[in-house]
Short mmCIF file of C-alpha atoms in Angstrom, two decimals:
data_model
loop_
_atom_site.label_atom_id
_atom_site.label_comp_id
_atom_site.label_asym_id
_atom_site.label_seq_id
_atom_site.Cartn_x
_atom_site.Cartn_y
_atom_site.Cartn_z
CA ASP P 614 0.00 0.00 0.02
CA THR P 615 1.59 3.26 -1.09
CA GLY P 616 -0.88 5.61 0.64
CA VAL P 617 -0.58 7.54 3.86
CA SER P 618 -0.36 5.34 6.93
CA GLN P 619 -0.87 6.20 10.59
CA ASP P 620 -0.11 4.27 13.72
CA PRO P 621 -1.74 3.40 15.99
CA ARG P 622 -5.27 3.39 14.63
CA HIS P 623 -6.81 3.66 18.13
CA LYS P 624 -5.36 4.82 21.40
CA ILE P 625 -7.07 4.81 24.80
CA THR P 626 -5.25 6.60 27.57
CA LYS P 627 -5.80 7.99 30.99
CA ARG P 628 -5.81 11.74 31.63
CA GLY P 629 -2.35 12.99 32.33
CA GLN P 630 -0.54 10.44 30.27
CA ASN P 631 1.59 11.26 27.21
CA VAL P 632 0.83 9.82 23.78
CA THR P 633 2.67 9.79 20.52
CA PHE P 634 1.29 9.14 17.03
CA ARG P 635 3.15 8.38 13.84
CA CYS P 636 2.39 9.27 10.25
CA ASP P 637 4.12 7.94 7.16
CA PRO P 638 3.24 10.05 4.11
CA ILE P 639 3.26 9.08 0.45
CA SER P 640 6.98 8.68 -0.26
CA GLU P 641 7.45 11.45 -2.84
CA HIS P 642 5.30 14.00 -0.98
CA ASN P 643 7.20 16.84 0.68
CA ARG P 644 4.25 18.40 2.52
CA LEU P 645 2.79 16.82 5.59
CA TYR P 646 -0.22 18.08 7.60
CA TRP P 647 -1.78 17.20 10.94
CA TYR P 648 -5.42 17.78 11.65
CA ARG P 649 -7.80 17.11 14.49
CA GLN P 650 -11.42 16.18 13.87
CA THR P 651 -14.25 15.93 16.36
CA LEU P 652 -17.74 14.62 15.79
CA GLY P 653 -19.81 16.79 13.46
CA GLN P 654 -16.96 19.04 12.51
CA GLY P 655 -14.55 19.23 9.62
CA PRO P 656 -10.85 18.60 10.12
CA GLU P 657 -9.13 21.43 12.01
CA PHE P 658 -5.64 22.30 10.92
CA LEU P 659 -2.92 21.78 13.63
CA THR P 660 0.44 22.03 11.85
CA TYR P 661 2.21 21.60 8.58
CA PHE P 662 5.70 20.64 7.37
CA GLN P 663 7.53 21.29 4.17
CA ASN P 664 10.15 18.58 4.19
CA GLU P 665 11.63 18.72 7.71
CA ALA P 666 10.72 22.35 8.40
CA GLN P 667 7.58 23.07 10.48
CA LEU P 668 6.18 26.10 8.66
CA GLU P 669 2.83 26.75 10.28
CA LYS P 670 1.32 25.97 13.61
CA SER P 671 -2.28 26.60 14.57
CA ARG P 672 -3.26 28.61 17.70
CA LEU P 673 -5.19 25.43 18.53
CA LEU P 674 -1.90 23.72 19.21
CA SER P 675 -1.18 24.33 22.87
CA ASP P 676 2.25 23.89 24.49
CA ARG P 677 1.27 20.30 25.31
CA PHE P 678 1.38 19.42 21.58
CA SER P 679 4.57 19.00 19.60
CA ALA P 680 5.21 17.63 16.15
CA GLU P 681 8.40 16.59 14.40
CA ARG P 682 9.47 15.44 11.01
CA PRO P 683 13.16 14.93 11.57
CA LYS P 684 14.29 13.57 8.19
CA GLY P 685 11.52 15.00 6.02
CA SER P 686 9.84 11.58 5.85
CA PHE P 687 7.63 10.29 8.64
CA SER P 688 6.23 12.57 11.33
CA THR P 689 5.29 12.20 14.99
CA LEU P 690 2.67 14.14 16.97
CA GLU P 691 3.05 14.04 20.70
CA ILE P 692 0.50 15.14 23.23
CA GLN P 693 1.73 15.60 26.80
CA ARG P 694 -0.46 15.45 29.89
CA THR P 695 -3.50 14.49 27.93
CA GLU P 696 -6.89 15.96 28.86
CA GLN P 697 -10.41 14.65 28.08
CA GLY P 698 -10.81 17.47 25.58
CA ASP P 699 -8.00 15.97 23.50
CA SER P 700 -10.26 13.07 22.57
CA ALA P 701 -10.66 13.26 18.78
CA MET P 702 -9.55 11.74 15.55
CA TYR P 703 -6.05 12.87 14.58
CA LEU P 704 -5.61 12.86 10.82
CA CYS P 705 -2.41 13.16 8.83
CA ALA P 706 -2.34 14.16 5.18
CA SER P 707 0.44 14.60 2.61
CA SER P 708 0.75 16.42 -0.65
CA SER P 709 3.30 16.87 -3.39
CA GLY P 710 3.50 20.64 -3.05
CA LEU P 711 3.32 21.05 -6.83
CA ALA P 712 1.57 24.23 -7.87
CA GLY P 713 -1.84 23.55 -9.30
CA ALA P 714 -1.74 19.90 -8.17
CA ASP P 715 -1.39 20.17 -4.40
CA THR P 716 -4.09 17.68 -3.46
CA GLN P 717 -3.96 16.27 0.03
CA TYR P 718 -4.23 12.56 0.63
CA PHE P 719 -5.30 11.49 4.06
CA GLY P 720 -4.29 8.59 6.28
CA PRO P 721 -6.91 6.52 8.12
CA GLY P 722 -6.43 8.55 11.32
CA THR P 723 -5.65 7.77 14.95
CA ARG P 724 -8.66 7.82 17.22
CA LEU P 725 -7.73 9.03 20.69
CA THR P 726 -9.89 8.45 23.71
CA VAL P 727 -8.77 10.08 26.95
CA LEU P 728 -10.50 8.62 30.01
CA ARG R 807 -17.84 34.88 10.21
CA LYS R 808 -16.20 31.49 9.68
CA GLU R 809 -13.63 31.22 6.91
CA VAL R 810 -15.51 28.37 5.21
CA GLU R 811 -19.18 27.74 5.79
CA GLN R 812 -21.37 24.87 4.85
CA ASP R 813 -24.98 23.95 5.69
CA PRO R 814 -24.53 20.78 7.84
CA GLY R 815 -27.86 19.32 6.62
CA PRO R 816 -28.72 16.53 6.55
CA PHE R 817 -29.99 16.60 3.02
CA ASN R 818 -32.42 13.65 2.77
CA VAL R 819 -33.17 12.75 -0.86
CA PRO R 820 -34.63 9.79 -2.73
CA GLU R 821 -32.56 7.71 -5.17
CA GLY R 822 -32.41 9.34 -8.57
CA ALA R 823 -32.78 12.88 -7.24
CA THR R 824 -30.49 15.82 -8.06
CA VAL R 825 -29.02 17.59 -5.05
CA ALA R 826 -26.74 20.64 -4.74
CA PHE R 827 -24.55 21.89 -1.96
CA ASN R 828 -23.00 25.25 -1.59
CA CYS R 829 -19.96 26.33 0.38
CA THR R 830 -19.04 29.98 1.01
CA TYR R 831 -15.60 31.29 1.83
CA SER R 832 -14.46 34.60 3.32
CA ASN R 833 -10.91 34.99 2.00
CA SER R 834 -11.04 36.56 -1.45
CA ALA R 835 -7.38 35.64 -1.99
CA SER R 836 -8.15 31.93 -1.84
CA GLN R 837 -6.57 30.09 -4.73
CA SER R 838 -7.65 26.50 -4.84
CA PHE R 839 -10.78 24.64 -3.94
CA PHE R 840 -11.76 21.01 -3.46
CA TRP R 841 -14.64 18.79 -2.47
CA TYR R 842 -13.87 15.80 -0.34
CA ARG R 843 -16.14 12.95 0.63
CA GLN R 844 -16.02 11.44 4.10
CA ASP R 845 -17.77 8.23 5.08
CA CYS R 846 -18.72 7.64 8.70
CA ARG R 847 -15.61 7.09 10.87
CA LYS R 848 -13.31 7.09 7.78
CA GLU R 849 -10.79 9.57 6.45
CA PRO R 850 -11.68 12.27 3.95
CA LYS R 851 -11.11 11.30 0.30
CA LEU R 852 -10.77 13.68 -2.59
CA LEU R 853 -13.90 13.81 -4.70
CA MET R 854 -12.91 16.56 -7.10
CA SER R 855 -10.95 19.74 -7.48
CA VAL R 856 -12.89 22.86 -8.42
CA TYR R 857 -11.57 24.87 -11.35
CA SER R 858 -12.53 28.39 -12.36
CA SER R 859 -14.17 27.11 -15.50
CA GLY R 860 -16.15 24.53 -13.57
CA ASN R 861 -15.67 20.76 -14.00
CA GLU R 862 -17.65 17.62 -14.27
CA ASP R 863 -16.87 14.03 -13.36
CA GLY R 864 -19.72 11.69 -14.27
CA ARG R 865 -22.71 12.52 -12.13
CA PHE R 866 -20.80 15.20 -10.18
CA THR R 867 -20.35 18.84 -11.24
CA ALA R 868 -18.36 21.40 -9.28
CA GLN R 869 -18.43 25.14 -9.91
CA LEU R 870 -16.64 28.18 -8.54
CA ASN R 871 -18.12 31.67 -8.27
CA ARG R 872 -15.29 34.01 -7.28
CA ALA R 873 -17.47 37.17 -7.38
CA SER R 874 -19.83 35.78 -4.75
CA GLN R 875 -17.12 33.65 -3.07
CA TYR R 876 -18.79 30.29 -3.16
CA ILE R 877 -18.26 26.84 -4.62
CA SER R 878 -20.97 24.34 -5.40
CA LEU R 879 -21.33 20.62 -5.86
CA LEU R 880 -24.15 19.09 -7.93
CA ILE R 881 -24.91 15.40 -7.75
CA ARG R 882 -27.24 14.06 -10.41
CA ASP R 883 -29.08 10.73 -10.30
CA SER R 884 -28.26 10.17 -6.60
CA LYS R 885 -27.33 6.64 -5.55
CA LEU R 886 -27.60 5.03 -2.10
CA SER R 887 -23.77 4.87 -2.12
CA ASP R 888 -23.56 8.65 -2.34
CA SER R 889 -24.69 8.86 1.31
CA ALA R 890 -21.79 10.50 3.07
CA THR R 891 -20.52 13.85 4.35
CA TYR R 892 -19.24 16.26 1.73
CA LEU R 893 -16.45 18.56 2.90
CA CYS R 894 -15.52 21.76 1.15
CA VAL R 895 -11.85 22.79 1.30
CA VAL R 896 -10.35 26.17 0.48
CA ASN R 897 -6.61 26.79 0.10
CA GLY R 898 -4.62 29.86 -0.36
CA GLY R 899 -4.23 33.44 0.52
CA ARG R 900 -0.93 33.98 2.23
CA SER R 901 -0.25 30.43 3.35
CA TYR R 902 -0.76 26.89 2.26
CA ILE R 903 -3.08 26.11 5.14
CA PRO R 904 -6.20 24.40 3.85
CA THR R 905 -9.42 25.32 5.64
CA PHE R 906 -12.19 22.74 5.81
CA GLY R 907 -15.87 23.41 6.17
CA ARG R 908 -17.75 21.35 8.74
CA GLY R 909 -19.28 19.26 6.02
CA THR R 910 -22.74 18.65 4.60
CA SER R 911 -24.43 15.32 5.37
CA LEU R 912 -26.24 13.64 2.51
CA ILE R 913 -28.60 10.72 3.04
CA VAL R 914 -29.96 9.01 -0.09
CA HIS R 915 -32.88 6.70 0.67
CA PRO R 916 -34.65 4.07 -1.51
#
């Protein structure tokens, strides 16, 4: 499968614990995005990388959230000291970055439940 | 005003009906536009890009109206399998950050 993959698909954790999610984009894509989606809402932008550089970060992303893409390939999203309000689907998407053809392709998401 | 607005619906239509959704956006500098489809508890998948001249893909037609700042999606001859949430996405302005609408729910019934 050459699409975007995410791991784990589901994560249940207790409040206060740290969690880390991984995203592997389509191999030739240099842009990688993280989104959060809650029930009845569209995906909300969290952050975006061009290769290894984190270029944009949403105000939604509190200090408890950090994302990395160290070698410009896979990315990780870490949430420290999780809260119940962090429960959501975390979606990763990648795109080629080519002008006029910058379509995003999404991974299956990681569903986080904070108890 | 939200950057991208959609009527959440649901739009409840019989098989074979024609249904249309609109999506309005606030940033006049927006440059690219898309419709995505999202099935329940699944990831969004690209349905079609929206070009200035409008575009058609089978039963689906997308149009862009820059003057009034909206895009539309028309589905002809609805099928049961068209039941899903349709997300409008707007890119551009000063950054590459895509903004999603909250989605419009479509239910096609027999």
